[in-house]
Amino acid sequence: MNSASNLAQLPLFAKAERGSGGPVRTHIAIEDATLRRKVVRALSAISELSLVPGSFGHNAEVDVRVFSDVAQLSQAAESDSLPAPAYVLVAGDAGDDALLEALERGASAYVPAARISGDLAAALLRVAGGEVPLLEDIAVRKTVCGRLMEMVRRKEPQPEQAPEKVGMDNPFSPRERQIIRGIADGLTSHAIGKRLGLEGQTIKNYTTRIFAKTRTHKRAHAVAVASERGWLDSPNGDSPNGNSSNGK
């Protein structure tokens, strides 16, 4: 597995799991009136979305905020109460630096202004479900994959004791490999449980074991450690999408 494919799987800024079951409450925090009208027209007929009117400071209780200015993301992160909504950036064609800055400031997705009608609604639904499509956009740009890994290392605290040396035997059981590959795919605990036919609490218990074996405390850091050491591979042939013969 090469570094580019590894990075594509890192849910660096995955948002909290959302399970309200109703329409995704979407706040259009775009100051430019022309762009805002274009976004509203594209989303107003989408039944899965509920558009919330008003200025940024008066709409704390939403699932997703749509911005057109990267700088606003940091302001939103400081102002929003927890759990914070997911953030989506709608702007002109963004270069590598702009995408990395958006990711670092907390954006979960980027949609070019020219593709609002075709892509924005789908992006909003994905980020409301806890996914981070922006990572996919960055991962296909090979020139920035190394910079993204450095960002991961800066963001995650160093463990008190260093992880096991490269080349050691894979410490994960077949079931744990299935769990961490689900985490690497950006899935929530609920989605991983649905994939494997397990309860969400069971998935969280396995995740705790994974943290212990990688000597980490967060999902993204655990995936980064496992990816660097080749522990996402499955030498015993267990399937990532189903039950293995030795699931314990």
Tab-separated table of C-alpha atoms in Angstrom:
chain	number	residue	atom	x	y	z
A	1	MET	CA	0.000	0.000	0.000
A	2	ASN	CA	1.624	3.295	-1.084
A	3	SER	CA	1.663	6.546	0.882
A	4	ALA	CA	-0.893	8.231	-1.385
A	5	SER	CA	-3.512	5.525	-0.823
A	6	ASN	CA	-2.765	5.518	2.900
A	7	LEU	CA	-3.318	9.258	3.164
A	8	ALA	CA	-6.565	8.994	1.251
A	9	GLN	CA	-7.923	6.942	4.148
A	10	LEU	CA	-7.015	9.231	7.041
A	11	PRO	CA	-10.136	10.761	8.648
A	12	LEU	CA	-8.072	13.644	10.029
A	13	PHE	CA	-10.871	15.999	10.936
A	14	ALA	CA	-13.802	13.607	11.108
A	15	LYS	CA	-16.792	15.246	12.777
A	16	ALA	CA	-18.936	13.800	15.540
A	17	GLU	CA	-21.376	11.100	14.536
A	18	ARG	CA	-24.785	12.503	13.654
A	19	GLY	CA	-27.946	10.500	13.985
A	20	SER	CA	-30.899	12.888	14.270
A	21	GLY	CA	-32.675	11.137	11.405
A	22	GLY	CA	-34.238	14.368	10.117
A	23	PRO	CA	-33.177	16.706	7.322
A	24	VAL	CA	-29.626	18.027	7.537
A	25	ARG	CA	-29.825	21.557	8.959
A	26	THR	CA	-27.679	23.599	6.601
A	27	HIS	CA	-26.616	27.188	7.201
A	28	ILE	CA	-25.410	29.154	4.155
A	29	ALA	CA	-22.803	31.433	5.763
A	30	ILE	CA	-21.849	33.121	2.490
A	31	GLU	CA	-21.632	36.912	2.401
A	32	ASP	CA	-21.505	37.323	-1.392
A	33	ALA	CA	-25.175	37.746	-2.365
A	34	THR	CA	-24.810	36.342	-5.889
A	35	LEU	CA	-23.012	33.198	-4.747
A	36	ARG	CA	-25.426	32.756	-1.837
A	37	ARG	CA	-28.437	32.883	-4.178
A	38	LYS	CA	-26.788	30.324	-6.449
A	39	VAL	CA	-26.218	27.977	-3.514
A	40	VAL	CA	-29.774	28.401	-2.204
A	41	ARG	CA	-31.242	27.683	-5.650
A	42	ALA	CA	-29.176	24.504	-5.921
A	43	LEU	CA	-30.247	23.239	-2.485
A	44	SER	CA	-33.800	24.469	-2.013
A	45	ALA	CA	-35.382	21.460	-3.752
A	46	ILE	CA	-33.342	18.838	-1.859
A	47	SER	CA	-35.714	17.227	0.638
A	48	GLU	CA	-32.862	15.796	2.743
A	49	LEU	CA	-31.660	19.332	3.521
A	50	SER	CA	-33.250	22.034	5.661
A	51	LEU	CA	-31.835	25.481	4.879
A	52	VAL	CA	-31.400	27.757	7.893
A	53	PRO	CA	-31.575	31.513	7.179
A	54	GLY	CA	-29.844	34.342	8.968
A	55	SER	CA	-26.361	35.553	9.795
A	56	PHE	CA	-23.589	33.331	11.134
A	57	GLY	CA	-23.736	34.504	14.748
A	58	HIS	CA	-27.430	33.650	15.165
A	59	ASN	CA	-27.425	30.048	13.973
A	60	ALA	CA	-25.454	27.866	16.369
A	61	GLU	CA	-27.723	24.811	16.170
A	62	VAL	CA	-27.020	23.461	12.681
A	63	ASP	CA	-25.424	20.334	11.211
A	64	VAL	CA	-23.431	21.917	8.384
A	65	ARG	CA	-22.198	25.414	7.577
A	66	VAL	CA	-21.305	26.451	4.021
A	67	PHE	CA	-18.580	29.082	3.615
A	68	SER	CA	-16.890	30.797	0.669
A	69	ASP	CA	-13.970	32.233	2.662
A	70	VAL	CA	-11.293	30.015	4.231
A	71	ALA	CA	-10.551	32.620	6.896
A	72	GLN	CA	-14.133	32.332	8.200
A	73	LEU	CA	-13.549	28.697	9.104
A	74	SER	CA	-11.293	29.597	12.021
A	75	GLN	CA	-13.803	32.172	13.271
A	76	ALA	CA	-16.556	29.572	13.095
A	77	ALA	CA	-14.490	26.995	14.977
A	78	GLU	CA	-13.980	29.494	17.792
A	79	SER	CA	-17.645	30.547	17.911
A	80	ASP	CA	-19.530	27.287	17.414
A	81	SER	CA	-20.573	25.310	20.442
A	82	LEU	CA	-19.767	21.627	20.720
A	83	PRO	CA	-20.493	19.422	18.959
A	84	ALA	CA	-19.484	21.762	16.158
A	85	PRO	CA	-21.173	21.441	12.762
A	86	ALA	CA	-19.292	20.222	9.729
A	87	TYR	CA	-17.862	22.924	7.455
A	88	VAL	CA	-18.017	22.959	3.651
A	89	LEU	CA	-16.057	25.416	1.504
A	90	VAL	CA	-17.539	26.669	-1.780
A	91	ALA	CA	-15.051	28.730	-3.770
A	92	GLY	CA	-13.312	29.104	-7.113
A	93	ASP	CA	-10.697	26.611	-8.259
A	94	ALA	CA	-8.504	26.014	-5.203
A	95	GLY	CA	-4.824	25.157	-5.390
A	96	ASP	CA	-2.899	22.770	-3.164
A	97	ASP	CA	-2.121	25.403	-0.535
A	98	ALA	CA	-5.749	26.508	-0.311
A	99	LEU	CA	-7.022	22.948	0.133
A	100	LEU	CA	-4.499	22.174	2.854
A	101	GLU	CA	-5.345	25.422	4.629
A	102	ALA	CA	-9.060	24.611	4.426
A	103	LEU	CA	-8.438	21.150	5.869
A	104	GLU	CA	-6.256	22.519	8.648
A	105	ARG	CA	-8.919	25.078	9.551
A	106	GLY	CA	-11.558	22.362	9.851
A	107	ALA	CA	-13.282	22.053	6.462
A	108	SER	CA	-14.676	18.621	5.647
A	109	ALA	CA	-15.373	19.228	1.956
A	110	TYR	CA	-14.552	21.603	-0.874
A	111	VAL	CA	-16.885	22.195	-3.816
A	112	PRO	CA	-15.774	24.412	-6.737
A	113	ALA	CA	-18.220	27.226	-7.408
A	114	ALA	CA	-18.650	25.974	-10.964
A	115	ARG	CA	-19.926	22.596	-9.685
A	116	ILE	CA	-22.431	23.777	-7.084
A	117	SER	CA	-25.478	22.400	-8.900
A	118	GLY	CA	-23.988	18.962	-9.428
A	119	ASP	CA	-21.870	18.330	-6.337
A	120	LEU	CA	-22.828	20.498	-3.364
A	121	ALA	CA	-25.898	18.604	-2.104
A	122	ALA	CA	-24.059	15.276	-2.166
A	123	ALA	CA	-21.079	16.801	-0.333
A	124	LEU	CA	-23.340	18.206	2.380
A	125	LEU	CA	-24.993	14.849	2.979
A	126	ARG	CA	-21.629	13.106	3.147
A	127	VAL	CA	-20.108	15.476	5.699
A	128	ALA	CA	-23.285	15.424	7.777
A	129	GLY	CA	-22.732	11.673	8.025
A	130	GLY	CA	-19.207	12.164	9.361
A	131	GLU	CA	-17.221	11.768	6.129
A	132	VAL	CA	-14.374	14.041	5.006
A	133	PRO	CA	-14.441	14.198	1.178
A	134	LEU	CA	-11.779	16.921	1.226
A	135	LEU	CA	-9.201	14.253	2.084
A	136	GLU	CA	-10.013	12.449	-1.158
A	137	ASP	CA	-9.475	15.651	-3.141
A	138	ILE	CA	-6.098	16.178	-1.484
A	139	ALA	CA	-4.953	12.565	-1.739
A	140	VAL	CA	-5.164	12.499	-5.546
A	141	ARG	CA	-2.734	15.440	-5.633
A	142	LYS	CA	0.443	13.498	-4.941
A	143	THR	CA	2.515	16.620	-4.395
A	144	VAL	CA	0.697	17.391	-1.151
A	145	CYS	CA	0.395	13.899	0.359
A	146	GLY	CA	3.694	14.220	2.216
A	147	ARG	CA	2.671	17.603	3.549
A	148	LEU	CA	-0.599	16.119	4.768
A	149	MET	CA	1.255	13.403	6.692
A	150	GLU	CA	3.368	16.078	8.335
A	151	MET	CA	0.159	17.890	9.265
A	152	VAL	CA	-1.147	14.707	10.895
A	153	ARG	CA	2.023	14.372	12.918
A	154	ARG	CA	1.867	17.982	14.066
A	155	LYS	CA	-1.807	17.739	15.031
A	156	GLU	CA	-1.583	14.502	16.981
A	157	PRO	CA	0.194	14.469	20.359
A	158	GLN	CA	3.213	12.214	20.591
A	159	PRO	CA	2.567	9.057	22.650
A	160	GLU	CA	4.349	8.776	25.962
A	161	GLN	CA	6.027	5.629	24.705
A	162	ALA	CA	6.986	5.267	21.045
A	163	PRO	CA	5.034	2.748	18.957
A	164	GLU	CA	6.605	-0.595	18.217
A	165	LYS	CA	9.435	-0.622	15.694
A	166	VAL	CA	8.763	-0.920	11.986
A	167	GLY	CA	8.794	-4.512	10.830
A	168	MET	CA	7.281	-6.122	13.910
A	169	ASP	CA	4.520	-8.674	13.393
A	170	ASN	CA	1.036	-7.252	12.930
A	171	PRO	CA	-0.421	-7.039	16.466
A	172	PHE	CA	-4.049	-6.860	15.334
A	173	SER	CA	-6.455	-9.749	15.372
A	174	PRO	CA	-8.427	-10.315	12.137
A	175	ARG	CA	-11.397	-8.503	13.647
A	176	GLU	CA	-9.251	-5.561	14.766
A	177	ARG	CA	-7.856	-5.300	11.233
A	178	GLN	CA	-11.416	-5.063	9.948
A	179	ILE	CA	-12.199	-2.339	12.483
A	180	ILE	CA	-9.158	-0.193	11.762
A	181	ARG	CA	-9.658	-0.499	8.014
A	182	GLY	CA	-13.186	0.796	8.584
A	183	ILE	CA	-11.758	3.695	10.581
A	184	ALA	CA	-9.251	4.328	7.793
A	185	ASP	CA	-12.154	4.434	5.321
A	186	GLY	CA	-13.593	7.315	7.353
A	187	LEU	CA	-16.571	5.315	8.667
A	188	THR	CA	-18.295	6.047	11.955
A	189	SER	CA	-18.554	3.346	14.629
A	190	HIS	CA	-22.190	2.835	13.631
A	191	ALA	CA	-21.269	2.365	9.963
A	192	ILE	CA	-18.470	-0.080	10.795
A	193	GLY	CA	-20.851	-2.053	12.998
A	194	LYS	CA	-23.378	-2.207	10.173
A	195	ARG	CA	-20.684	-3.409	7.774
A	196	LEU	CA	-19.559	-6.179	10.138
A	197	GLY	CA	-22.856	-7.014	11.835
A	198	LEU	CA	-21.705	-5.791	15.247
A	199	GLU	CA	-23.137	-3.390	17.823
A	200	GLY	CA	-21.698	0.115	17.984
A	201	GLN	CA	-20.465	-0.418	21.553
A	202	THR	CA	-18.607	-3.532	20.427
A	203	ILE	CA	-16.876	-1.477	17.751
A	204	LYS	CA	-15.874	1.100	20.371
A	205	ASN	CA	-14.447	-1.677	22.572
A	206	TYR	CA	-12.326	-2.930	19.667
A	207	THR	CA	-11.244	0.645	18.969
A	208	THR	CA	-9.994	0.952	22.546
A	209	ARG	CA	-7.862	-2.166	22.012
A	210	ILE	CA	-6.515	-0.687	18.788
A	211	PHE	CA	-5.522	2.475	20.649
A	212	ALA	CA	-3.669	0.347	23.202
A	213	LYS	CA	-1.781	-1.605	20.530
A	214	THR	CA	-0.792	1.518	18.600
A	215	ARG	CA	-0.157	3.470	21.818
A	216	THR	CA	-2.314	6.312	20.567
A	217	HIS	CA	-5.430	8.097	21.772
A	218	LYS	CA	-7.203	9.203	18.591
A	219	ARG	CA	-8.542	7.478	15.493
A	220	ALA	CA	-6.474	9.436	12.954
A	221	HIS	CA	-3.241	8.843	14.856
A	222	ALA	CA	-3.974	5.129	15.198
A	223	VAL	CA	-4.549	4.866	11.442
A	224	ALA	CA	-1.346	6.807	10.736
A	225	VAL	CA	0.705	4.440	12.929
A	226	ALA	CA	-0.931	1.314	11.486
A	227	SER	CA	-0.539	2.593	7.934
A	228	GLU	CA	3.164	3.378	8.319
A	229	ARG	CA	3.839	-0.114	9.670
A	230	GLY	CA	1.756	-2.023	7.145
A	231	TRP	CA	-0.721	-3.186	9.786
A	232	LEU	CA	-3.711	-2.314	7.580
A	233	ASP	CA	-2.778	-5.216	5.328
A	234	SER	CA	-4.425	-8.593	5.902
A	235	PRO	CA	-1.805	-11.390	5.754
A	236	ASN	CA	-4.388	-13.961	6.829
A	237	GLY	CA	-6.766	-13.054	4.017
A	238	ASP	CA	-9.586	-11.765	6.199
A	239	SER	CA	-12.136	-9.690	4.330
A	240	PRO	CA	-12.622	-6.029	5.325
A	241	ASN	CA	-16.331	-6.262	4.521
A	242	GLY	CA	-17.364	-9.380	6.295
A	243	ASN	CA	-16.729	-11.727	9.184
A	244	SER	CA	-13.397	-13.526	9.305
A	245	SER	CA	-12.962	-17.090	10.402
A	246	ASN	CA	-11.303	-15.836	13.570
A	247	GLY	CA	-13.123	-12.686	14.618
A	248	LYS	CA	-11.925	-12.457	18.201
